[in-house]
Amino acid sequence: MASGNAIRGSRVGAGPMGEAERGESAPRLRISFWCSNGHETQPSFASDADIPETWDCPRCGFPAGKDQDNPPDPPRTEPYKTHLAYVRERRSDADGEAILAEALAKLRGEI
């Protein structure tokens, strides 16, 4: 059986949290931001804070702007490239043939 002097569901220092204990809250502004998918988010800012031009949409992650009719474009995602694709960007087929011929010559002991 539990002891009779324990207060259940409470902790030391717990109590009602009201304006008297916390102090006055800062004046806030709610600014609307819209993403390219039409989602609206309204984060709140302190009235004296610098408001950013863009805000990340919490629903889709795209950047959101303050102009509903002209939201920022979604970021362009680059497709995954293999190592071979990067090599082909740097070298022509003729360069590849020359490098292959040199490597084969080394293996054969001709160089």
Coordinates of C-alpha atoms in Angstrom, one line a residue:
M1 CA 0.0 0.0 0.0
A2 CA 1.3 3.5 -0.8
S3 CA 2.3 5.9 1.9
G4 CA -0.4 8.4 2.9
N5 CA 1.9 11.5 2.6
A6 CA 2.8 11.2 -1.1
I7 CA 1.2 13.5 -3.6
R8 CA 0.6 11.5 -6.7
G9 CA 0.9 13.0 -10.2
S10 CA 2.9 16.0 -9.1
R11 CA 6.5 17.0 -8.7
V12 CA 8.5 19.4 -6.6
G13 CA 8.0 22.9 -8.0
A14 CA 4.9 22.0 -10.0
G15 CA 2.1 24.5 -9.8
P16 CA -0.2 26.5 -12.0
M17 CA 1.7 28.4 -14.7
G18 CA 0.0 31.7 -15.3
E19 CA 0.9 35.2 -16.3
A20 CA 1.8 36.0 -12.6
E21 CA 4.7 33.4 -12.6
R22 CA 5.9 33.7 -16.2
G23 CA 5.4 37.4 -16.7
E24 CA 3.8 39.2 -19.7
S25 CA 4.2 37.6 -23.1
A26 CA 5.7 39.6 -25.9
P27 CA 3.4 41.0 -28.5
R28 CA 3.2 38.7 -31.5
L29 CA 2.5 38.9 -35.2
R30 CA 1.1 36.0 -37.3
I31 CA 2.3 36.2 -40.9
S32 CA 0.9 34.1 -43.7
F33 CA 3.3 32.2 -46.0
W34 CA 2.2 30.2 -49.1
C35 CA 4.1 27.5 -50.9
S36 CA 3.8 26.5 -54.6
N37 CA 1.4 23.7 -53.6
G38 CA -1.0 26.2 -52.1
H39 CA -0.4 25.3 -48.5
E40 CA -0.7 28.2 -46.0
T41 CA 1.3 28.4 -42.8
Q42 CA 1.1 31.2 -40.2
P43 CA 4.1 31.2 -37.9
S44 CA 4.1 33.8 -35.2
F45 CA 6.9 36.3 -34.7
A46 CA 7.7 38.8 -32.1
S47 CA 6.4 42.2 -33.2
D48 CA 9.9 43.7 -33.2
A49 CA 11.6 40.7 -35.0
D50 CA 12.8 40.7 -38.6
I51 CA 10.3 38.8 -40.8
P52 CA 12.1 36.5 -43.3
E53 CA 11.2 36.6 -47.0
T54 CA 10.7 32.8 -47.2
W55 CA 9.6 30.1 -44.7
D56 CA 9.7 26.3 -45.1
C57 CA 6.3 24.8 -45.5
P58 CA 5.7 22.3 -42.7
R59 CA 3.4 20.1 -44.9
C60 CA 5.6 19.6 -48.0
G61 CA 8.9 21.2 -47.2
F62 CA 8.9 23.6 -50.2
P63 CA 9.9 27.2 -49.6
A64 CA 6.9 29.5 -48.9
G65 CA 6.6 33.2 -49.6
K66 CA 4.4 36.1 -48.4
D67 CA 2.8 36.6 -51.8
Q68 CA 0.0 34.1 -52.3
D69 CA -0.3 34.8 -56.1
N70 CA 3.5 34.4 -56.7
P71 CA 5.0 31.7 -54.3
P72 CA 8.6 30.8 -54.6
D73 CA 9.5 28.0 -57.1
P74 CA 10.1 24.6 -55.6
P75 CA 13.8 23.6 -55.4
R76 CA 15.1 21.8 -58.4
T77 CA 16.3 18.3 -57.5
E78 CA 19.2 16.8 -59.4
P79 CA 18.9 13.2 -60.3
Y80 CA 21.4 10.8 -58.8
K81 CA 24.5 10.3 -60.9
T82 CA 26.8 7.4 -60.9
H83 CA 30.6 7.6 -60.9
L84 CA 30.6 6.6 -64.6
A85 CA 28.2 9.5 -65.4
Y86 CA 30.6 12.0 -63.8
V87 CA 33.6 10.5 -65.7
R88 CA 31.7 10.8 -69.0
E89 CA 31.1 14.5 -68.3
R90 CA 34.9 15.1 -67.9
R91 CA 36.2 12.8 -70.6
S92 CA 35.4 12.2 -74.3
D93 CA 35.3 8.8 -75.8
A94 CA 38.7 9.4 -77.5
D95 CA 40.2 10.2 -74.1
G96 CA 38.7 7.0 -72.6
E97 CA 40.2 4.9 -75.5
A98 CA 43.7 6.5 -75.0
I99 CA 43.6 5.8 -71.2
L100 CA 42.4 2.3 -71.8
A101 CA 45.1 1.6 -74.4
E102 CA 47.8 3.0 -72.0
A103 CA 46.5 0.8 -69.1
L104 CA 46.4 -2.3 -71.2
A105 CA 49.9 -1.6 -72.5
K106 CA 51.1 -1.4 -68.8
L107 CA 49.5 -4.7 -68.0
R108 CA 51.0 -6.4 -71.0
G109 CA 54.4 -5.1 -70.0
E110 CA 54.9 -3.1 -73.2
I111 CA 55.7 0.1 -71.3

